PDB file of C-alpha atoms in Angstrom:
ATOM      1  CA  MET A   1      -0.080   0.463  -0.041  1.00 74.00           C
ATOM      2  CA  ALA A   2       1.657   3.244  -0.924  1.00 73.00           C
ATOM      3  CA  LYS A   3       1.558   6.162   1.190  1.00 76.00           C
ATOM      4  CA  LEU A   4      -0.787   9.543   0.621  1.00 70.00           C
ATOM      5  CA  THR A   5       2.643  11.298   1.293  1.00 74.00           C
ATOM      6  CA  ASP A   6       4.341  10.115  -1.279  1.00 81.00           C
ATOM      7  CA  LEU A   7       1.821  10.915  -4.481  1.00 88.00           C
ATOM      8  CA  SER A   8       4.520   9.641  -7.054  1.00 88.00           C
ATOM      9  CA  GLY A   9       2.953   6.591  -8.869  1.00 93.00           C
ATOM     10  CA  LEU A  10      -0.445   8.215  -9.507  1.00 95.00           C
ATOM     11  CA  THR A  11       0.217   8.793 -12.874  1.00 95.00           C
ATOM     12  CA  GLY A  12       1.786   5.308 -13.590  1.00 95.00           C
ATOM     13  CA  LEU A  13      -1.233   4.049 -12.101  1.00 96.00           C
ATOM     14  CA  VAL A  14      -3.847   6.284 -14.052  1.00 97.00           C
ATOM     15  CA  ALA A  15      -2.007   5.474 -16.898  1.00 97.00           C
ATOM     16  CA  GLU A  16      -2.726   1.577 -16.154  1.00 97.00           C
ATOM     17  CA  VAL A  17      -5.885   2.074 -16.259  1.00 97.00           C
ATOM     18  CA  LEU A  18      -6.309   3.668 -18.770  1.00 98.00           C
ATOM     19  CA  GLN A  19      -3.778   1.958 -20.143  1.00 97.00           C
ATOM     20  CA  MET A  20      -2.043   4.545 -22.369  1.00 97.00           C
ATOM     21  CA  PRO A  21       1.530   5.406 -21.781  1.00 97.00           C
ATOM     22  CA  ALA A  22       2.057   7.108 -18.588  1.00 95.00           C
ATOM     23  CA  ALA A  23       4.805  10.049 -20.445  1.00 95.00           C
ATOM     24  CA  GLU A  24       1.156  11.200 -22.002  1.00 96.00           C
ATOM     25  CA  VAL A  25      -0.975  11.037 -18.657  1.00 96.00           C
ATOM     26  CA  THR A  26      -0.543  14.979 -16.855  1.00 96.00           C
ATOM     27  CA  GLU A  27      -2.451  16.676 -14.305  1.00 96.00           C
ATOM     28  CA  GLU A  28      -5.299  18.385 -17.182  1.00 97.00           C
ATOM     29  CA  THR A  29      -5.868  13.980 -17.931  1.00 97.00           C
ATOM     30  CA  GLY A  30      -9.442  13.298 -17.290  1.00 97.00           C
ATOM     31  CA  THR A  31     -12.762  12.984 -18.866  1.00 96.00           C
ATOM     32  CA  ALA A  32     -13.027  16.057 -20.539  1.00 96.00           C
ATOM     33  CA  THR A  33      -8.971  15.830 -22.320  1.00 96.00           C
ATOM     34  CA  THR A  34      -9.245  11.896 -22.568  1.00 96.00           C
ATOM     35  CA  ALA A  35     -11.001   9.917 -25.113  1.00 97.00           C
ATOM     36  CA  ALA A  36     -10.178   6.847 -22.481  1.00 97.00           C
ATOM     37  CA  TRP A  37     -11.724   8.067 -19.916  1.00 98.00           C
ATOM     38  CA  THR A  38     -15.148   6.855 -19.460  1.00 97.00           C
ATOM     39  CA  SER A  39     -17.517   6.397 -16.966  1.00 96.00           C
ATOM     40  CA  LEU A  40     -16.002   2.332 -16.678  1.00 97.00           C
ATOM     41  CA  ARG A  41     -12.761   3.643 -16.193  1.00 98.00           C
ATOM     42  CA  HIS A  42     -13.627   6.537 -13.827  1.00 98.00           C
ATOM     43  CA  VAL A  43     -14.814   3.776 -11.197  1.00 97.00           C
ATOM     44  CA  GLN A  44     -11.528   1.822 -12.412  1.00 98.00           C
ATOM     45  CA  ILE A  45      -9.524   4.497 -11.495  1.00 98.00           C
ATOM     46  CA  VAL A  46     -11.439   5.493  -8.334  1.00 97.00           C
ATOM     47  CA  SER A  47     -11.067   1.790  -7.074  1.00 97.00           C
ATOM     48  CA  CYS A  48      -7.559   1.299  -7.810  1.00 96.00           C
ATOM     49  CA  VAL A  49      -6.924   4.805  -5.767  1.00 95.00           C
ATOM     50  CA  GLU A  50      -8.860   3.949  -2.935  1.00 95.00           C
ATOM     51  CA  ARG A  51      -6.832   0.537  -2.842  1.00 95.00           C
ATOM     52  CA  THR A  52      -3.120   1.491  -3.403  1.00 93.00           C
ATOM     53  CA  TYR A  53      -3.607   4.704  -0.734  1.00 91.00           C
ATOM     54  CA  GLY A  54      -6.230   2.691   1.808  1.00 91.00           C
ATOM     55  CA  ILE A  55      -8.150   5.520   1.948  1.00 92.00           C
ATOM     56  CA  ARG A  56     -12.263   5.717   1.352  1.00 95.00           C
ATOM     57  CA  LEU A  57     -13.342   8.828  -1.315  1.00 95.00           C
ATOM     58  CA  THR A  58     -16.891  10.527  -0.225  1.00 96.00           C
ATOM     59  CA  ALA A  59     -19.646   9.887  -3.352  1.00 96.00           C
ATOM     60  CA  ARG A  60     -19.087  13.781  -3.489  1.00 96.00           C
ATOM     61  CA  GLU A  61     -15.553  13.527  -4.104  1.00 95.00           C
ATOM     62  CA  VAL A  62     -15.507  10.646  -6.779  1.00 96.00           C
ATOM     63  CA  ARG A  63     -17.558  12.807  -8.840  1.00 96.00           C
ATOM     64  CA  GLY A  64     -15.111  16.120  -8.145  1.00 95.00           C
ATOM     65  CA  CYS A  65     -12.130  13.793  -9.182  1.00 95.00           C
ATOM     66  CA  ARG A  66     -12.252  14.304 -13.051  1.00 96.00           C
ATOM     67  CA  SER A  67      -8.911  14.718 -13.797  1.00 97.00           C
ATOM     68  CA  VAL A  68      -5.607  13.532 -12.471  1.00 97.00           C
ATOM     69  CA  GLY A  69      -5.048  16.841 -10.712  1.00 96.00           C
ATOM     70  CA  ALA A  70      -8.590  16.871  -9.140  1.00 97.00           C
ATOM     71  CA  LEU A  71      -7.649  13.242  -8.321  1.00 96.00           C
ATOM     72  CA  ARG A  72      -4.120  14.712  -6.251  1.00 95.00           C
ATOM     73  CA  ALA A  73      -6.167  17.243  -5.208  1.00 94.00           C
ATOM     74  CA  ALA A  74      -8.847  15.083  -3.112  1.00 94.00           C
ATOM     75  CA  LEU A  75      -5.888  12.490  -2.152  1.00 93.00           C
ATOM     76  CA  THR A  76      -4.248  15.659  -0.486  1.00 91.00           C
ATOM     77  CA  ALA A  77      -6.936  17.184   1.714  1.00 91.00           C
ATOM     78  CA  LYS A  78      -7.425  13.079   2.613  1.00 87.00           C
ATOM     79  CA  ARG A  79      -4.032  13.548   4.204  1.00 80.00           C
ATOM     80  CA  GLY A  80      -4.221  13.653   8.152  1.00 65.00           C
ATOM     81  CA  THR A  81      -7.667  12.371   7.781  1.00 59.00           C
ATOM     82  CA  PRO A  82      -8.678   9.561   9.572  1.00 53.00           C
TER      83      PRO A  82
END
């Protein structure tokens, strides 16, 4: 399990789920910019993030995490919360 203090693997995780090269994944990669980020892939990304970092995102957070940058922000906000 990765620690929330080290989010360096987030880009690679998203790239793996989207089946695209990690070098092509940026903070802006998301539902509005990437055709591969479908609703099914969104659920897979969230599930993988939760499993990898040992956290649970609320329904509101899941809806708001529509890009790598938004995911990173949600994870950063989770630091220090049980």
